[in-house]
PDB file of C-alpha atoms in Angstrom:
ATOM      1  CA  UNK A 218     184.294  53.564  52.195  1.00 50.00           C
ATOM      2  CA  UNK A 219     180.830  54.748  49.997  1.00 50.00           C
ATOM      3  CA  UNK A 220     178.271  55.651  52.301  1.00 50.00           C
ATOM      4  CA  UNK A 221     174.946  53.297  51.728  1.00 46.00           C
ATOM      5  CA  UNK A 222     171.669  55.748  51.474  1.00 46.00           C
ATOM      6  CA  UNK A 223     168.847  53.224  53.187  1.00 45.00           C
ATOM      7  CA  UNK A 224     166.437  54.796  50.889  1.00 46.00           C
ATOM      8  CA  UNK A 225     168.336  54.821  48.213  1.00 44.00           C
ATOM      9  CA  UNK A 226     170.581  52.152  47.369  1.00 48.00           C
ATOM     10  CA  UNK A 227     173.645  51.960  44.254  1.00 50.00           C
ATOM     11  CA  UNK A 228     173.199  49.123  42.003  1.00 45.00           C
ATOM     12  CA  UNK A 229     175.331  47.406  44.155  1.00 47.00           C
ATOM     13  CA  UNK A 230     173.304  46.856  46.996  1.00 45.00           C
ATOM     14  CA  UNK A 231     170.637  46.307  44.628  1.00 38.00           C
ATOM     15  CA  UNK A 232     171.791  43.832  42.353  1.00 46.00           C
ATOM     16  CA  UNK A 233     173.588  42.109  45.834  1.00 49.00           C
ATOM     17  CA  UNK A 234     170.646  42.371  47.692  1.00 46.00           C
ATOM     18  CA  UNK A 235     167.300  42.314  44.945  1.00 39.00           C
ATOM     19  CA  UNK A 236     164.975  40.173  46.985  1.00 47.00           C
ATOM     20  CA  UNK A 237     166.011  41.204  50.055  1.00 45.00           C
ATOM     21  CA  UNK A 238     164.999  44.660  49.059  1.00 43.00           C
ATOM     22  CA  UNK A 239     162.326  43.984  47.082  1.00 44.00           C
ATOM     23  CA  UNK A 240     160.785  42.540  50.743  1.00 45.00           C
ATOM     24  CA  UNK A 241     161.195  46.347  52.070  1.00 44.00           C
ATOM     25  CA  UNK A 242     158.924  48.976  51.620  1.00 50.00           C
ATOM     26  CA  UNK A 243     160.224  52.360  49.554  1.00 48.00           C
ATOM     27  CA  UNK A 244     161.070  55.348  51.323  1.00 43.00           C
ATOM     28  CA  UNK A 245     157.874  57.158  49.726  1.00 52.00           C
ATOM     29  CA  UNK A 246     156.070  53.760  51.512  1.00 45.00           C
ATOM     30  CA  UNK A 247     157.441  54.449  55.115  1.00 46.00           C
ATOM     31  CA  UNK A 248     156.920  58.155  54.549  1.00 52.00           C
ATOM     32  CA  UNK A 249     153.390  57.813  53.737  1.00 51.00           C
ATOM     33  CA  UNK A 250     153.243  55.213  56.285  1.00 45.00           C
ATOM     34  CA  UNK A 251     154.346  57.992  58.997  1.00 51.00           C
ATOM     35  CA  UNK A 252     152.133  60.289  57.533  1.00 45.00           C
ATOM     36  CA  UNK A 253     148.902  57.750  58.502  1.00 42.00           C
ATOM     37  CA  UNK A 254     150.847  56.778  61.892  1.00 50.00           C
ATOM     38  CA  UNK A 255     150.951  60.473  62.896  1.00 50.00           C
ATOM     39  CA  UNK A 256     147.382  61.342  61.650  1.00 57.00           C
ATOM     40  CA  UNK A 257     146.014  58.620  63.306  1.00 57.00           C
ATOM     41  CA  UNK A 258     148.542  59.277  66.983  1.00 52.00           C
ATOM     42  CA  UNK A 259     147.092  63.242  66.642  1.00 52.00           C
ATOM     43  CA  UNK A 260     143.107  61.433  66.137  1.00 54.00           C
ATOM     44  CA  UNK A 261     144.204  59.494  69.989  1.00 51.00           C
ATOM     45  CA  UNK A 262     145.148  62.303  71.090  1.00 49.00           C
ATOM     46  CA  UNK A 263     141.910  64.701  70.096  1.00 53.00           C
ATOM     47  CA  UNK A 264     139.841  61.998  71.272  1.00 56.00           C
ATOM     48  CA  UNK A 265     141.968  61.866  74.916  1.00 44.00           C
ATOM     49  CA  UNK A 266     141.595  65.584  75.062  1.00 45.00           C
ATOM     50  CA  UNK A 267     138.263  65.957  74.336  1.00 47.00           C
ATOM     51  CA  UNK A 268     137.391  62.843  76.635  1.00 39.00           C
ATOM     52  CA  UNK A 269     139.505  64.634  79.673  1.00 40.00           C
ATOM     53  CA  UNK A 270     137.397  67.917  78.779  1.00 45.00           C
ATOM     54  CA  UNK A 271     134.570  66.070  79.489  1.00 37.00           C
ATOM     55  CA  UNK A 272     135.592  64.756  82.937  1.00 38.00           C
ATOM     56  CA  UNK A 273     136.987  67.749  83.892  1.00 41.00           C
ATOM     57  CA  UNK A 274     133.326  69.495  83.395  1.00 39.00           C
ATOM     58  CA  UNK A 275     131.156  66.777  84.808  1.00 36.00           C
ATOM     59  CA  UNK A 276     133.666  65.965  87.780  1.00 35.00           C
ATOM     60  CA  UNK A 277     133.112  68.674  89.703  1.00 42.00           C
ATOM     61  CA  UNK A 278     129.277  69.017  89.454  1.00 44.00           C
ATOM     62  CA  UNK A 279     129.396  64.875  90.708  1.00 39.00           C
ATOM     63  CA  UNK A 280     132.105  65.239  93.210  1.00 39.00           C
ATOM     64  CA  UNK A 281     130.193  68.432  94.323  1.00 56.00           C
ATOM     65  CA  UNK A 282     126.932  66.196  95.112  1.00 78.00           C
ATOM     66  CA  UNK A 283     125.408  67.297  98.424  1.00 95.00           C
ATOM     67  CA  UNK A 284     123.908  64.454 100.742  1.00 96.00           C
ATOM     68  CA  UNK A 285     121.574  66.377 102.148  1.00 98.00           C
ATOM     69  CA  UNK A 286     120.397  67.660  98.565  1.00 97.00           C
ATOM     70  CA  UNK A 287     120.259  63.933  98.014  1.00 97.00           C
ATOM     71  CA  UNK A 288     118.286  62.603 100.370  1.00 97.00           C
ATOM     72  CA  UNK A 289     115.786  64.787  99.768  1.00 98.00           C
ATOM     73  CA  UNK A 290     115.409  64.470  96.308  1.00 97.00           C
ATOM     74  CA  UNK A 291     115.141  60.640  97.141  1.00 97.00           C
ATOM     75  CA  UNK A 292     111.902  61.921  98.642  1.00 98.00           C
ATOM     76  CA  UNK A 293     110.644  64.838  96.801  1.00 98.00           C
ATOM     77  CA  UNK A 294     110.595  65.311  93.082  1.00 98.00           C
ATOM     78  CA  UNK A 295     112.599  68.652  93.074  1.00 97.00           C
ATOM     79  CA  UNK A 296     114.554  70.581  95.724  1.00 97.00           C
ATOM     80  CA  UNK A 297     115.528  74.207  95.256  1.00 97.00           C
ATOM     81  CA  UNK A 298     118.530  75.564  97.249  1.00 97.00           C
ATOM     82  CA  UNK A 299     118.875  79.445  98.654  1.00 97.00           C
ATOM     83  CA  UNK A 300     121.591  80.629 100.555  1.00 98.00           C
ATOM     84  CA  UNK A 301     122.975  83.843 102.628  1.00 98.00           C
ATOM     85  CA  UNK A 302     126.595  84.430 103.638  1.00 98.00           C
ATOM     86  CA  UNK A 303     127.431  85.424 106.837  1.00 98.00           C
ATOM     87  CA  UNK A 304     131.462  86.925 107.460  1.00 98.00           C
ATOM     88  CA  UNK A 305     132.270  88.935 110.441  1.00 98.00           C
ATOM     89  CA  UNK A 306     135.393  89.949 112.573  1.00 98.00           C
ATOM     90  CA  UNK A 307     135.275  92.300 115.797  1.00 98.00           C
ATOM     91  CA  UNK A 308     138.557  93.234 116.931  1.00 96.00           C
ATOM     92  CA  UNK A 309     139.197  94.122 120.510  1.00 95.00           C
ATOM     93  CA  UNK A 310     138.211  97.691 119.852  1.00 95.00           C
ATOM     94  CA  UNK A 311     135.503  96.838 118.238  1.00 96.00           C
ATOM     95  CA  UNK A 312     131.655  96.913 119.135  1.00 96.00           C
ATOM     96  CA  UNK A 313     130.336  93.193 119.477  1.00 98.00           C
ATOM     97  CA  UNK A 314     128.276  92.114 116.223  1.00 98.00           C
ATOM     98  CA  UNK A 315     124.702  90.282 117.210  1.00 98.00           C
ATOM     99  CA  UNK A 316     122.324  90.133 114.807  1.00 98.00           C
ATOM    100  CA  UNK A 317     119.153  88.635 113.951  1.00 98.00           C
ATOM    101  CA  UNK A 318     117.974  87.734 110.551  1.00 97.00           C
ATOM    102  CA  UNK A 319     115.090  86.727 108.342  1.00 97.00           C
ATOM    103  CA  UNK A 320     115.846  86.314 104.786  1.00 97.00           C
ATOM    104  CA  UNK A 321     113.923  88.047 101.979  1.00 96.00           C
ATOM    105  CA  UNK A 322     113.990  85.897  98.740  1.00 96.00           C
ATOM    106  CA  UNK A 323     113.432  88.286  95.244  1.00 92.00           C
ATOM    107  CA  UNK A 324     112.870  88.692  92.948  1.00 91.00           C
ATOM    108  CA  UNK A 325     110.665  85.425  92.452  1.00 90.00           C
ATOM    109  CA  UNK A 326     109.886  83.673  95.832  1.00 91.00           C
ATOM    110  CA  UNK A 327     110.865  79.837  95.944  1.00 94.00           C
ATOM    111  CA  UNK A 328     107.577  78.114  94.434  1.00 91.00           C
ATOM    112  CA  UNK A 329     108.572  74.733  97.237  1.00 95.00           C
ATOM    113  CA  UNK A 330     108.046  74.734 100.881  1.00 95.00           C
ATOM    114  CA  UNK A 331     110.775  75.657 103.405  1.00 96.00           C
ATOM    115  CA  UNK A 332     111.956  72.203 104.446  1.00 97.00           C
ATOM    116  CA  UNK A 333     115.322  72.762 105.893  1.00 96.00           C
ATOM    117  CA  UNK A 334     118.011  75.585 107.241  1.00 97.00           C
ATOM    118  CA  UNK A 335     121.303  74.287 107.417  1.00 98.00           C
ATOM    119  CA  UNK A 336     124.375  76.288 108.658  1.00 98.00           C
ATOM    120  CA  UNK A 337     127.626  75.089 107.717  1.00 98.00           C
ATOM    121  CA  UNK A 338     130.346  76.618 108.979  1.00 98.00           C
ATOM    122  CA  UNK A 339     133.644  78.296 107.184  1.00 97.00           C
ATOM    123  CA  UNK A 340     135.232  79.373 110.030  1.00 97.00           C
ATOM    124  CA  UNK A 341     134.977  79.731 113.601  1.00 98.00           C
ATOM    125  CA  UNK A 342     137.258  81.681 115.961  1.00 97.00           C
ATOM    126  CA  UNK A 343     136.960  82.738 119.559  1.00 97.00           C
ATOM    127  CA  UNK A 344     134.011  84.059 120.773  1.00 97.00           C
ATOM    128  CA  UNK A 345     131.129  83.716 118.696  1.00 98.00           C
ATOM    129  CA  UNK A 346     127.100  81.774 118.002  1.00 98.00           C
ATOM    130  CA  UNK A 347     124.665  81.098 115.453  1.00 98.00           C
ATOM    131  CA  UNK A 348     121.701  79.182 114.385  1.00 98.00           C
ATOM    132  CA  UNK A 349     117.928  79.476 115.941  1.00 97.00           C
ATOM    133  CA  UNK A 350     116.826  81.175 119.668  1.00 94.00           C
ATOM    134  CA  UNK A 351     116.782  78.471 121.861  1.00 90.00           C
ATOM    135  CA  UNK A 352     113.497  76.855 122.249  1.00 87.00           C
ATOM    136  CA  UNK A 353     112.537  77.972 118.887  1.00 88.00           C
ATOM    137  CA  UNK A 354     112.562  76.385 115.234  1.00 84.00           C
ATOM    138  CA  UNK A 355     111.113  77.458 111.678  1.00 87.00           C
ATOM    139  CA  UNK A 356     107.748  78.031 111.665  1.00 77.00           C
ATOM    140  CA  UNK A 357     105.121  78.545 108.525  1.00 75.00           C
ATOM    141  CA  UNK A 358     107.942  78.739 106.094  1.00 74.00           C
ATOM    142  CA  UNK A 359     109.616  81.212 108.626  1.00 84.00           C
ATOM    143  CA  UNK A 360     113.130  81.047 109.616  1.00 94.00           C
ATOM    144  CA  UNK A 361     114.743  83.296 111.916  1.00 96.00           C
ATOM    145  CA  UNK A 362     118.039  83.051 113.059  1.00 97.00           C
ATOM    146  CA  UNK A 363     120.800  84.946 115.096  1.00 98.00           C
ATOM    147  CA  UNK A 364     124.582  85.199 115.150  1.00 98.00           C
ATOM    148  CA  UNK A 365     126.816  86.752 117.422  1.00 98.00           C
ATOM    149  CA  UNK A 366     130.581  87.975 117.775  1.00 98.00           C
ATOM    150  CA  UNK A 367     131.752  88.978 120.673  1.00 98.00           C
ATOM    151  CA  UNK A 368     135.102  91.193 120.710  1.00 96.00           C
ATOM    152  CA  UNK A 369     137.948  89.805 123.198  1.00 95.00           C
ATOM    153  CA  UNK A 370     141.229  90.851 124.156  1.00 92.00           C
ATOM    154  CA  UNK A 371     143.075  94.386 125.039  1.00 91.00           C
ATOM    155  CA  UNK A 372     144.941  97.072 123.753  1.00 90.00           C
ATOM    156  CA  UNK A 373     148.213  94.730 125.360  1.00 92.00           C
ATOM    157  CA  UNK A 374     146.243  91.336 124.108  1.00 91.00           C
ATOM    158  CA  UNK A 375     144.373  92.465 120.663  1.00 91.00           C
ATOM    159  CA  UNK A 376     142.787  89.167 119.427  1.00 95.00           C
ATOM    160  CA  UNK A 377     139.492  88.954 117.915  1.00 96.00           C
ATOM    161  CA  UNK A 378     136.483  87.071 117.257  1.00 98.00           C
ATOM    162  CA  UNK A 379     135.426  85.790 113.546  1.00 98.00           C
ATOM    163  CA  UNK A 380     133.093  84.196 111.969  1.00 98.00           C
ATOM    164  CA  UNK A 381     132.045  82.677 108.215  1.00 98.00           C
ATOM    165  CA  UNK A 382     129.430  80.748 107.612  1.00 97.00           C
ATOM    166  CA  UNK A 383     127.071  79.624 104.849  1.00 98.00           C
ATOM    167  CA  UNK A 384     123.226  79.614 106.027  1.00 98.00           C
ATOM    168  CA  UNK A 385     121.462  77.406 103.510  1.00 98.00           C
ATOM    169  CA  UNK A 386     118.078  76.362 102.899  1.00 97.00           C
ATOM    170  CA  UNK A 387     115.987  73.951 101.080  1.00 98.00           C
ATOM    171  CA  UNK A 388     112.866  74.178  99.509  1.00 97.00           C
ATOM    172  CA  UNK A 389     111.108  71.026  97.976  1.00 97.00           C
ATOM    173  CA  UNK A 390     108.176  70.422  95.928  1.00 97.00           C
ATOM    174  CA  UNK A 391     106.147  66.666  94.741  1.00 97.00           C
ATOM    175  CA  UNK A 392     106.793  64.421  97.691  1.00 97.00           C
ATOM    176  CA  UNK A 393     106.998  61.377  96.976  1.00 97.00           C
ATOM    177  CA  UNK A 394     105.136  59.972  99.636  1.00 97.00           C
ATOM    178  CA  UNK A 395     102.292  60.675 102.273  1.00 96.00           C
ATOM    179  CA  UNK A 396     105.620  60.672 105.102  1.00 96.00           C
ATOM    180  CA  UNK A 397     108.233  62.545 102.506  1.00 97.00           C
ATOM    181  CA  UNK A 398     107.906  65.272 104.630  1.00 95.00           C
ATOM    182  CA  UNK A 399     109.327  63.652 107.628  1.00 97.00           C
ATOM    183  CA  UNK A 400     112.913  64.068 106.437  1.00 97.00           C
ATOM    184  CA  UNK A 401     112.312  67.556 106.939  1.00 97.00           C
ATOM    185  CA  UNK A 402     111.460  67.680 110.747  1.00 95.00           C
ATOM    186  CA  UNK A 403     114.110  65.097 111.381  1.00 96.00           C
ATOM    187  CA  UNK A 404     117.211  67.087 109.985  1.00 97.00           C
ATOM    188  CA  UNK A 405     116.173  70.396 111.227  1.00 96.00           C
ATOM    189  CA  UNK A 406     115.480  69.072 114.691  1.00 95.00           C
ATOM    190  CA  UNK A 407     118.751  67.391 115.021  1.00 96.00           C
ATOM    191  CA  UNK A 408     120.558  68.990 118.232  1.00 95.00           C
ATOM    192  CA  UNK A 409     123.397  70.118 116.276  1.00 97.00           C
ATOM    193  CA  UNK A 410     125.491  73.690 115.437  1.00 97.00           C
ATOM    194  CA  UNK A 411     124.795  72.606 112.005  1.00 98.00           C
ATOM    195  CA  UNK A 412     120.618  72.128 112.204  1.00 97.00           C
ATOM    196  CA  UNK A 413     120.836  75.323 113.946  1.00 97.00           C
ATOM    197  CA  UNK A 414     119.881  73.783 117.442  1.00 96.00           C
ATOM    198  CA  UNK A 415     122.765  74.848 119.589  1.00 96.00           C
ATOM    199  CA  UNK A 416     123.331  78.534 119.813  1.00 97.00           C
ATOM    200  CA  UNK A 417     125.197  80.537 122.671  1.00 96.00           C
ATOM    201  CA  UNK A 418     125.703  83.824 123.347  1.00 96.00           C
ATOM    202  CA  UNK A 419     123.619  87.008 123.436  1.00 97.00           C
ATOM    203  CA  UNK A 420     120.439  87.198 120.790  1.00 97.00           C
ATOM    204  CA  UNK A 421     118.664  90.219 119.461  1.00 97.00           C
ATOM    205  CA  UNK A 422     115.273  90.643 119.654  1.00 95.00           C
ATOM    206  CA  UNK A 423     115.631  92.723 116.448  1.00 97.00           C
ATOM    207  CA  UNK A 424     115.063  91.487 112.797  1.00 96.00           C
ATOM    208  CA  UNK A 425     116.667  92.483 110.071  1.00 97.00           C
ATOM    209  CA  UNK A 426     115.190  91.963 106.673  1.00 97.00           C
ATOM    210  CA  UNK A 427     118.158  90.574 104.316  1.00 97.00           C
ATOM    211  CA  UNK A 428     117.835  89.098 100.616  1.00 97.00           C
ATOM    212  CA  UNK A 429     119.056  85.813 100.138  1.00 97.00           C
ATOM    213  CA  UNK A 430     121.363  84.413  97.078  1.00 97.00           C
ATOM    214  CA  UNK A 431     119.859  81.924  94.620  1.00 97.00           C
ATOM    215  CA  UNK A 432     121.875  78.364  94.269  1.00 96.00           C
ATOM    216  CA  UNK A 433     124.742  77.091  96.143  1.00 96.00           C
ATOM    217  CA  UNK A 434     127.766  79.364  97.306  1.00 95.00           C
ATOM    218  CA  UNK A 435     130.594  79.895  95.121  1.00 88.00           C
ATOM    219  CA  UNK A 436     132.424  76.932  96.240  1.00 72.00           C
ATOM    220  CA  UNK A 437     129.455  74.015  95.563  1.00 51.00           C
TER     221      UNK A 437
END
């Protein structure tokens, strides 16, 4: 039986089928049909790509949107955010870590006022504090804080104490209001670990001068 090319009929199936085939497009039609169908499938595509680029770049930096950040920018025309890490472990044979610190910001000093310390904590295990001396809060753009790790366990029992936090502050400059500045004394004298306001454990009456990192930590 003769094989029948699709794109290439005998006279045949030409002179059997002339208006049927006539109706149909020519191979060179479909091919340069494909041709336009793949050019424009690989334009969709670019487009998608480029599109989920996009969102890829900008998702993070909205996802990332911090509500404290937030609410004070709702309040104040700019906030500009400092931070210091803090990541200790003391073993059982360890000496215990306490240590009090005020930060040092270089080389150019925030041009805002200090409106806010927040401590957010990575990780917290066994015996350990942080945040402000009792009874005490920022003062005059001052902030000085403690933390403290206390060793635990035995040569028979050797577990430890650790502790990771992020210390974080806020400056802000342009409120936006003759009471912006209230937001400020109401977060920071919240009686939480995280304004600070509920430290245990030993203190040091000894400052030590450390520089603080400009922006968010690695993760924000």
């Amino acid at each position: 039986m003769p094989r029948i090319s699709l794109c290439y009929p005998g006279r045949a199936e030409l002179s059997q089928g002339l208006q049927a085939t006539a109706a149909l497009p020519t191979c060179q039609a479909k091919r340069r049909f494909g041709v336009l169908k793949g050019q424009e499938m690989g334009k969709s595509i670019s487009r998608a790509l480029a599109f989920l680029a996009v969102a890829a770049t900008a998702g993070p930096a909205l996802a990332a949107q911090d509500a404290d950040e937030a609410a004070l920018l709702q309040n104040f025309n700019k906030v500009d955010v400092w931070h210091f890490p803090v990541d200790t472990t003391v073993r059982y044979n360890n000496q215990d870590a306490i240590v009090t610190r005020e930060l040092v910001f270089q080389p150019e000093p925030p041009k805002g006022e200090l409106c806010y310390v927040r401590f957010d904590l990575v990780k917290g295990e066994g015996d350990y504090g942080y945040g402000f001396k009792p009874g005490t809060k920022p003062q005059d753009g001052r902030a000085v804080w403690g933390t403290n790790v206390l060793k635990r366990g035995d040569i028979l029992n050797q577990w430890y104490s650790a502790l990771k936090l992020n210390v974080v502050y806020f400056f802000v400059e342009g409120p936006k209001s003759a009471t912006a500045k209230e937001i400020c004394a109401q977060k920071q004298s919240a009686p939480t670990p995280e304004a600070g306001n509920a430290y245990k454990g030993p203190w040091s009456d000894l400052v030590t001068k450390a520089k603080a990192i400009h922006g968010w930590p690695a993760q924000k």
